[in-house]
CSV table of C-alpha atoms in Angstrom, one decimal:
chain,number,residue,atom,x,y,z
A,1,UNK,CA,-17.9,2.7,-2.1
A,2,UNK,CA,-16.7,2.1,-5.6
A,3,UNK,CA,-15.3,-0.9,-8.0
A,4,UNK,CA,-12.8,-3.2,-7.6
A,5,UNK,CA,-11.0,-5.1,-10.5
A,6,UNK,CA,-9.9,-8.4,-9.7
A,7,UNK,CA,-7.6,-9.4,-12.6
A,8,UNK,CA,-6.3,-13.0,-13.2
A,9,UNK,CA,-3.8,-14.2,-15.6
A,10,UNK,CA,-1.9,-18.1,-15.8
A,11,UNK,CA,0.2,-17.0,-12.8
A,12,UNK,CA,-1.1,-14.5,-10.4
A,13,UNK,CA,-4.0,-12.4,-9.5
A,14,UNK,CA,-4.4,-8.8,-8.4
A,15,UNK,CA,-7.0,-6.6,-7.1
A,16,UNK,CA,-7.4,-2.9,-8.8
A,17,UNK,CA,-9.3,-0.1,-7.0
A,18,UNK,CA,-10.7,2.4,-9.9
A,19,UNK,CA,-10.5,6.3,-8.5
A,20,UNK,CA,-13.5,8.9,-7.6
A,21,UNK,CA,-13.1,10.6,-10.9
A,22,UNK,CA,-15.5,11.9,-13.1
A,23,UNK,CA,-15.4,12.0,-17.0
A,24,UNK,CA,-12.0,11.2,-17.1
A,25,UNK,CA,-9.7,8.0,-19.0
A,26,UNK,CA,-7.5,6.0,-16.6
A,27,UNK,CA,-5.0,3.2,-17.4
A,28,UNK,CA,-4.5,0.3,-15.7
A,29,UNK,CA,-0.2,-1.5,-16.3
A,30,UNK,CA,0.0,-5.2,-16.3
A,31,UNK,CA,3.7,-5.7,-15.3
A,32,UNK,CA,5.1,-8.9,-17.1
A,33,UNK,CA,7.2,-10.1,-14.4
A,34,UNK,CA,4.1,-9.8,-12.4
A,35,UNK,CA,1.4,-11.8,-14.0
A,36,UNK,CA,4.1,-13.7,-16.1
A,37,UNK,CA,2.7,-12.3,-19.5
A,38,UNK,CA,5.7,-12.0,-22.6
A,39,UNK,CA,5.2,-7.8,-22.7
A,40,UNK,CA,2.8,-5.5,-20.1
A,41,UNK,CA,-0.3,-4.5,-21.2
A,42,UNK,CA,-2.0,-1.4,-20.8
A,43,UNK,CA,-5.6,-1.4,-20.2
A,44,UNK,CA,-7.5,1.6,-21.2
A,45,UNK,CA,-10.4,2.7,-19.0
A,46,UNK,CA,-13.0,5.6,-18.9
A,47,UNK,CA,-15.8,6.8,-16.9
A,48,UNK,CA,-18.6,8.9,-18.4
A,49,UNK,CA,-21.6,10.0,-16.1
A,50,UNK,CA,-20.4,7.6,-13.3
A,51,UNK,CA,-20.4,4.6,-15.6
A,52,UNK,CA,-16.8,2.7,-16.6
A,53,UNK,CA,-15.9,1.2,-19.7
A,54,UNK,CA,-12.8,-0.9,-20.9
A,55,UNK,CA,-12.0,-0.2,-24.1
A,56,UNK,CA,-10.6,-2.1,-27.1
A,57,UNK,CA,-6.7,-1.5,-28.0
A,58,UNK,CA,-4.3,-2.9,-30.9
A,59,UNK,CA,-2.7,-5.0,-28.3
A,60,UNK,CA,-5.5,-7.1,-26.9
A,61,UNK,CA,-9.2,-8.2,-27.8
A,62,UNK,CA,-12.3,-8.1,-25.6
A,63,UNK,CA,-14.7,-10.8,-25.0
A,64,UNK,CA,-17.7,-10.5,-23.2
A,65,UNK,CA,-20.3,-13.4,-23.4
A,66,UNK,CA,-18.5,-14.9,-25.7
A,67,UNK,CA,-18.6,-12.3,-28.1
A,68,UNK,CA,-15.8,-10.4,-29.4
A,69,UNK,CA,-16.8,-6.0,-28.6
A,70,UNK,CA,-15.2,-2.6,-28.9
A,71,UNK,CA,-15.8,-2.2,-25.2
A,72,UNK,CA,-17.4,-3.0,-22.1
A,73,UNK,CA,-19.6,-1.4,-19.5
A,74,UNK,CA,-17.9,-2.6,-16.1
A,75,UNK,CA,-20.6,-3.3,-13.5
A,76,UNK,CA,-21.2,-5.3,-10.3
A,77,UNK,CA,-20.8,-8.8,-10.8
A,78,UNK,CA,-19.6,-8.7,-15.0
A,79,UNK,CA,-16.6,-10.9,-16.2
A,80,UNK,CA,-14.3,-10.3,-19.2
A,81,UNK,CA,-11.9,-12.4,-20.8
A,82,UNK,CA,-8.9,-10.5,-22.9
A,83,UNK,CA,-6.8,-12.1,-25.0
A,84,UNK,CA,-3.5,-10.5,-26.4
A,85,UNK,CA,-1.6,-10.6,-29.1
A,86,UNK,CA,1.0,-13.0,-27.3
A,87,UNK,CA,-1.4,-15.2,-26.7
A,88,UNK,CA,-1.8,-14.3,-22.8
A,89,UNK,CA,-5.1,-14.8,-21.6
A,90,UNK,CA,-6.7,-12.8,-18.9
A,91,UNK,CA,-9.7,-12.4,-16.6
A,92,UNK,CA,-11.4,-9.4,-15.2
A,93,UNK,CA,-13.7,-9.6,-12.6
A,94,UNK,CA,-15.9,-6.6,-11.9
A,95,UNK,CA,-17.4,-5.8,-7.8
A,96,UNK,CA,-18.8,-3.1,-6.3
A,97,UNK,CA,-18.3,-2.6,-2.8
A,98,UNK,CA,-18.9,-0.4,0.0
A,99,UNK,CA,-15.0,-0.9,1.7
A,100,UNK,CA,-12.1,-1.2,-0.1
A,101,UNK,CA,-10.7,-3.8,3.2
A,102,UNK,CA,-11.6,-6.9,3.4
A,103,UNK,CA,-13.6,-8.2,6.6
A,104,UNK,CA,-13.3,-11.3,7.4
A,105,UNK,CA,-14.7,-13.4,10.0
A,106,UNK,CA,-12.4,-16.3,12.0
A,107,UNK,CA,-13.4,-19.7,12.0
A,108,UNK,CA,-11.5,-22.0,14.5
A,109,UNK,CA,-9.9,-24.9,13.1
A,110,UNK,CA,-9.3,-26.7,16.4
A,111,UNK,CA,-10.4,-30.5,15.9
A,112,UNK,CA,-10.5,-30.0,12.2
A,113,UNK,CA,-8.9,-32.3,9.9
A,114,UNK,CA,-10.4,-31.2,6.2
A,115,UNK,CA,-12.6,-28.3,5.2
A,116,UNK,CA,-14.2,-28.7,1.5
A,117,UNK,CA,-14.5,-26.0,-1.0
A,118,UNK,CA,-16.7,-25.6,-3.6
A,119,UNK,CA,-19.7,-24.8,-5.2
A,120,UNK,CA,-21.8,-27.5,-4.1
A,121,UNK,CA,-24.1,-27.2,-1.5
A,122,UNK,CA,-22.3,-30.2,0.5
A,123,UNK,CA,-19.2,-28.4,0.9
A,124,UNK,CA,-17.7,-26.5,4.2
A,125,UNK,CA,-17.6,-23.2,2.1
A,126,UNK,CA,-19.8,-23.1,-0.6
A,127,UNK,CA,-18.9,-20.2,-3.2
A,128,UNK,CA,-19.4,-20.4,-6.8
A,129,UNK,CA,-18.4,-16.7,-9.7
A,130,UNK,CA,-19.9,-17.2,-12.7
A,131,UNK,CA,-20.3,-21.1,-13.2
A,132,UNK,CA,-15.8,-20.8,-13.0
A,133,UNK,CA,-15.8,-22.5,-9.1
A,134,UNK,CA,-15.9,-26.7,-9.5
A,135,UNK,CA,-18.2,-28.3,-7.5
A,136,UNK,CA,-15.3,-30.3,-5.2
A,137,UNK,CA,-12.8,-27.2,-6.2
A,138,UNK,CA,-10.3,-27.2,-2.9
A,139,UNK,CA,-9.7,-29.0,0.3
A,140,UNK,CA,-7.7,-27.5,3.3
A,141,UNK,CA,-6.5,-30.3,5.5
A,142,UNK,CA,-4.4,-31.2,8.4
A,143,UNK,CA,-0.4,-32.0,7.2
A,144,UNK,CA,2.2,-33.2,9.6
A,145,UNK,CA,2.7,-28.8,9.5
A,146,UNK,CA,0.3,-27.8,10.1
A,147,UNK,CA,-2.4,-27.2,7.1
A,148,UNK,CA,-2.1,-27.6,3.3
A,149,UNK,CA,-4.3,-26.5,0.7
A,150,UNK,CA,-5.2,-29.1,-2.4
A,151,UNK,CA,-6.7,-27.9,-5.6
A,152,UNK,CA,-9.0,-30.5,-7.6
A,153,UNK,CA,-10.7,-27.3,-9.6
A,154,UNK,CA,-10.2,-26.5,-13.3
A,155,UNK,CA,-9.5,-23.2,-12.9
A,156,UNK,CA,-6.8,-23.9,-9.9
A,157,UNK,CA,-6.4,-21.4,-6.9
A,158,UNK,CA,-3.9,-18.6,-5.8
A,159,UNK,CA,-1.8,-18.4,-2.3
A,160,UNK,CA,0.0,-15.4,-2.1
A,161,UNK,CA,-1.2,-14.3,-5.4
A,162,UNK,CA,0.5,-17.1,-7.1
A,163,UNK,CA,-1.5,-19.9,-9.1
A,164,UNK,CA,-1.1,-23.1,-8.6
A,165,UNK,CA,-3.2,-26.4,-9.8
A,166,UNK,CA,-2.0,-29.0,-7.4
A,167,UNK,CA,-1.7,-27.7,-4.0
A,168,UNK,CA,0.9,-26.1,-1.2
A,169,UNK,CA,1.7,-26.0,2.1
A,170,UNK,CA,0.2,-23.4,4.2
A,171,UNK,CA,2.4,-20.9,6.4
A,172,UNK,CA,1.1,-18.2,9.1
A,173,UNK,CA,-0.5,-15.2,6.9
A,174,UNK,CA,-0.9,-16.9,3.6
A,175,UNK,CA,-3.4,-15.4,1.5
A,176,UNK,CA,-5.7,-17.6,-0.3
A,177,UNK,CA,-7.7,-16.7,-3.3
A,178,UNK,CA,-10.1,-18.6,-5.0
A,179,UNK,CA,-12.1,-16.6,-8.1
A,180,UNK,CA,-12.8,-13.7,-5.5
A,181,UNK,CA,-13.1,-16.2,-2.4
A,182,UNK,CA,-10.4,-14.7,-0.4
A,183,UNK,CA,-9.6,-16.5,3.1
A,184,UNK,CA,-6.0,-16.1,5.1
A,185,UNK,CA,-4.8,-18.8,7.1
A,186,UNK,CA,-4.0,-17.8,10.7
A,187,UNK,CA,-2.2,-21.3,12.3
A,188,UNK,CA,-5.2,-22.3,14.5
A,189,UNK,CA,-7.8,-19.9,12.9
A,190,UNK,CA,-9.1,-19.3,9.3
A,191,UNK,CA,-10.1,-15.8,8.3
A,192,UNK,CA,-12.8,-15.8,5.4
A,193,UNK,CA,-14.3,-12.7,3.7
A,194,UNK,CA,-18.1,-13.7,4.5
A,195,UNK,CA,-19.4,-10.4,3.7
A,196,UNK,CA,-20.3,-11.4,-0.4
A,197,UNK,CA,-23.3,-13.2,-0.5
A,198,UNK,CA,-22.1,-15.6,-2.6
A,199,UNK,CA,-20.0,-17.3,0.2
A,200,UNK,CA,-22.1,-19.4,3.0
A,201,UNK,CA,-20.4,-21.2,5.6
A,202,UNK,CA,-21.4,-24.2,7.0
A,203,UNK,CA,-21.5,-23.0,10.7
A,204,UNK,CA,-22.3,-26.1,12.3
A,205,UNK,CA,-18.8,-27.5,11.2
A,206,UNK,CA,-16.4,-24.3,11.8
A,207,UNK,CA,-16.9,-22.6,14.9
A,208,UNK,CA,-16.5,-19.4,15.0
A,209,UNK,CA,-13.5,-18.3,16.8
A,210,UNK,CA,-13.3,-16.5,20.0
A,211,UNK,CA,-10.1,-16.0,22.1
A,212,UNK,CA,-11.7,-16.0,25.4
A,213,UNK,CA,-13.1,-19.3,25.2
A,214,UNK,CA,-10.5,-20.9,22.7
A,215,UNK,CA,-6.4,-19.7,24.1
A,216,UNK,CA,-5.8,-22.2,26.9
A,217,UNK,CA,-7.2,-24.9,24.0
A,218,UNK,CA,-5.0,-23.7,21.4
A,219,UNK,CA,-1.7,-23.7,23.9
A,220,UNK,CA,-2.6,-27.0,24.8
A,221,UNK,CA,-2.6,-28.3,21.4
A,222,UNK,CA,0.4,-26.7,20.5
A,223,UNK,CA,2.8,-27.6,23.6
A,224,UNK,CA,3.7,-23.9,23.9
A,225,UNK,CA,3.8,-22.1,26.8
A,226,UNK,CA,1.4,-19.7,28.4
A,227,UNK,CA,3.0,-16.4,28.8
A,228,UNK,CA,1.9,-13.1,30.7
A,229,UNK,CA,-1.8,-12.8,32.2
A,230,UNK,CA,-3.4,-13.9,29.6
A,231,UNK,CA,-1.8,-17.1,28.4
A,232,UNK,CA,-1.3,-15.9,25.5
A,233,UNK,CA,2.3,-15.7,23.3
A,234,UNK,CA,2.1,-12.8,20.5
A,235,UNK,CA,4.7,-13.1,17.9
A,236,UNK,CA,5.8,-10.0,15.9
A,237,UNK,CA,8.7,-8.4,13.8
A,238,UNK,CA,11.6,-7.5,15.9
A,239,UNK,CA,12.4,-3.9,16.4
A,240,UNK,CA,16.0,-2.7,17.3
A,241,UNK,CA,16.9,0.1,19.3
A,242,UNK,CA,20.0,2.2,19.4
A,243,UNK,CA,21.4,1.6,23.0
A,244,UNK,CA,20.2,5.1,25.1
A,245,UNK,CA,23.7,6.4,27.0
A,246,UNK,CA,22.8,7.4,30.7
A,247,UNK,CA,25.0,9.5,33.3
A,248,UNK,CA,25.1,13.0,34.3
A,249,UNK,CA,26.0,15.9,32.2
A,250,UNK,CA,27.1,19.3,34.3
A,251,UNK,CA,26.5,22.4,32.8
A,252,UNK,CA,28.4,25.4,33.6
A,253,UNK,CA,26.1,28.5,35.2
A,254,UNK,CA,27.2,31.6,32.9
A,255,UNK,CA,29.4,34.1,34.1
A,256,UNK,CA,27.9,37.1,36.1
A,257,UNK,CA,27.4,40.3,34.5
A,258,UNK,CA,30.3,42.4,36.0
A,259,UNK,CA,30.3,45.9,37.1
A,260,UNK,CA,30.8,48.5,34.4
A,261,UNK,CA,33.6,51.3,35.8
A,262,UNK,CA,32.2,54.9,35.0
A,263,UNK,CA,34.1,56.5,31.6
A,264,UNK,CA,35.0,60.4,32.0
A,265,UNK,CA,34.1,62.4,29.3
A,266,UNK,CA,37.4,62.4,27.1
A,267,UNK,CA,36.8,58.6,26.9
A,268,UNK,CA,33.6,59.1,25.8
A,269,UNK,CA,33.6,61.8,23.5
A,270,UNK,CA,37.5,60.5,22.3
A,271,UNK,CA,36.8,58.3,20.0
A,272,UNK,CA,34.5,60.4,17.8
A,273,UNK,CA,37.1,63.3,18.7
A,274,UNK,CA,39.4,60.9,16.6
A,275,UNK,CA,38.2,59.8,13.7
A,276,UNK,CA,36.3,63.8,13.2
A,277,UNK,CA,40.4,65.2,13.2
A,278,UNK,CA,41.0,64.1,9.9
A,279,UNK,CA,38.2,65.5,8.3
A,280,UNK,CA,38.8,69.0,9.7
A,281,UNK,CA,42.4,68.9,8.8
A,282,UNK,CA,41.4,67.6,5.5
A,283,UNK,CA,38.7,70.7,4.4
A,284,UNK,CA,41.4,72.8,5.7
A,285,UNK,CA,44.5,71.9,3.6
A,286,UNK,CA,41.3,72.2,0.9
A,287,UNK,CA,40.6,75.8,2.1
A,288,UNK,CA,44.3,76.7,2.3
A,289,UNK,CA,45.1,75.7,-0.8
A,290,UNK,CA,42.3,77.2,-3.3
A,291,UNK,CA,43.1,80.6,-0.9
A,292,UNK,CA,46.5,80.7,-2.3
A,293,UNK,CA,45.6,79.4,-5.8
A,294,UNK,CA,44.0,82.6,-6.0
A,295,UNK,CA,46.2,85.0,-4.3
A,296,UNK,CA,48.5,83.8,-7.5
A,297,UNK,CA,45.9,84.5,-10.3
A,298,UNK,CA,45.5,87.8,-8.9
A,299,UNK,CA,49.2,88.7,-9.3
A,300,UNK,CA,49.4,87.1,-12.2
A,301,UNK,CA,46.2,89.5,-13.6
A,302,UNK,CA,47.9,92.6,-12.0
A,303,UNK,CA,51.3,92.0,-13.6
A,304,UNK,CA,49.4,92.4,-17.1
């Protein structure tokens, strides 16, 4: 469990996960090239006694109910507006929930030709944040592709984390956001994060989706053809192997341990015999030669 930051600037959106800390200051970087602002921005963030505040900074301005503050408490369901200095304006949305993955429910799109989004009650997917969701805000319908998305909101939508106000062209895994509506499209099958209680489905119109009952449909529709047991063709990235070389490698049995011949006892003893000689003969020549360095003194002594 713990808060999520979904941020939104002109051009992109992106979802922040604050840490399980405790008394502690956190920053949260705004790339430029990533939200399309003219410099990054540093937020600056602290939690005291489990509760998180944003705090004011010389490069950007808080407003919260339309009233400039030093800083805000960030709670479940609070939204922000900071403005920069350039002139970049950004949104902050503030949710607490129990996962930080998303689960979504599928919804089959078989025999559908538009879904309408919005906050109205009359809409396919009703889900409204703060007043910011337009009544008629988007429409998914059927292209000669497949599906496209239109936008007919003020506040536009986000595929792939990019804004757009007109529309696009949906492709297999785009990611649609709309003001923390978050859906991905999935060809035959749209995935929508049901689990807020803001967003309610109208049921009646998309089915939910279940394989068992839907595959030999789906094939149908799309002239492909069924493949394996269960009908079903499953498309993923390719992998490439290094090619395995086979055959049969011989290895050599070590040689066997042969029969040591029995040494006699010069051949043992020789060796140490050898290298002891030079020693003895050394401490003799010593011997020898202080003997007769004395004999001499003696005459010498004697002489006097």
């Amino acid at each position: 469990m713990g808060l999520v930051i979904s941020i939104y600037s002109k051009a992109a959106f992106k979802e922040f996960i604050l840490p399980s800390v405790k008394n502690a200051d956190h920053e949260i970087t705004l790339r430029s090239n990533y939200f399309r602002l003219k410099e990054d921005l540093k937020l600056h963030l602290e939690v005291l006694d489990g509760i998180w505040k944003i705090k004011r900074d010389k490069y950007y301005s808080i407003v919260n109910e339309n009233r400039r503050v030093e800083y805000a408490n960030l709670e479940d369901g609070s939204g922000l507006t900071l403005h920069s200095i350039f002139q970049d304006a950004i949104h902050l949305f503030v949710k607490w929930v129990d996962s930080s993955l998303h689960v979504y429910r599928k919804f089959s799109l078989y025999g559908v030709n538009e879904i309408q989004i919005g906050r109205s009650p009359e809409n396919h997917i009703c889900y409204d944040y703060r007043g910011m969701v337009s009544k008629h805000h988007a429409v998914i319908k059927r292209s000669n592709k497949g599906f496209e998305i239109v936008n007919s909101g003020q506040n536009g939508i986000y595929v792939n984390s990019v804004w757009t106000k007109s529309g696009m062209e949906l492709k297999f895994g785009s990611y649609i956001n709309i003001l923390g509506l978050h859906m991905v499209y999935l060809g035959d099958v749209l995935a929508i994060d049901a689990a807020d209680e803001r967003v309610r489905i109208d049921e009646k119109f998309l089915k939910t989706f279940h394989l068992s009952e839907n595959a030999t449909m789906y094939l149908k529709a799309d002239n492909r053809k069924s493949v394996g047991i269960g009908g079903i063709t499953y498309h993923r990235a390719p992998r490439n192997y290094e090619k395995l070389d086979s055959g049969t490698i011989e290895i050599e049995a070590p040689p066997e341990k042969g029969e040591e011949k029995k040494k006699s006892l010069f051949a043992s003893i020789g060796p140490s015999l050898t290298m002891s000689l030079p020693m003895l003969l050394g401490g003799f020549l010593m011997a020898f030669s202080r003997a007769k360095r004395g004999n001499t003194s003696l005459y010498m002594y004697s002489g006097l």
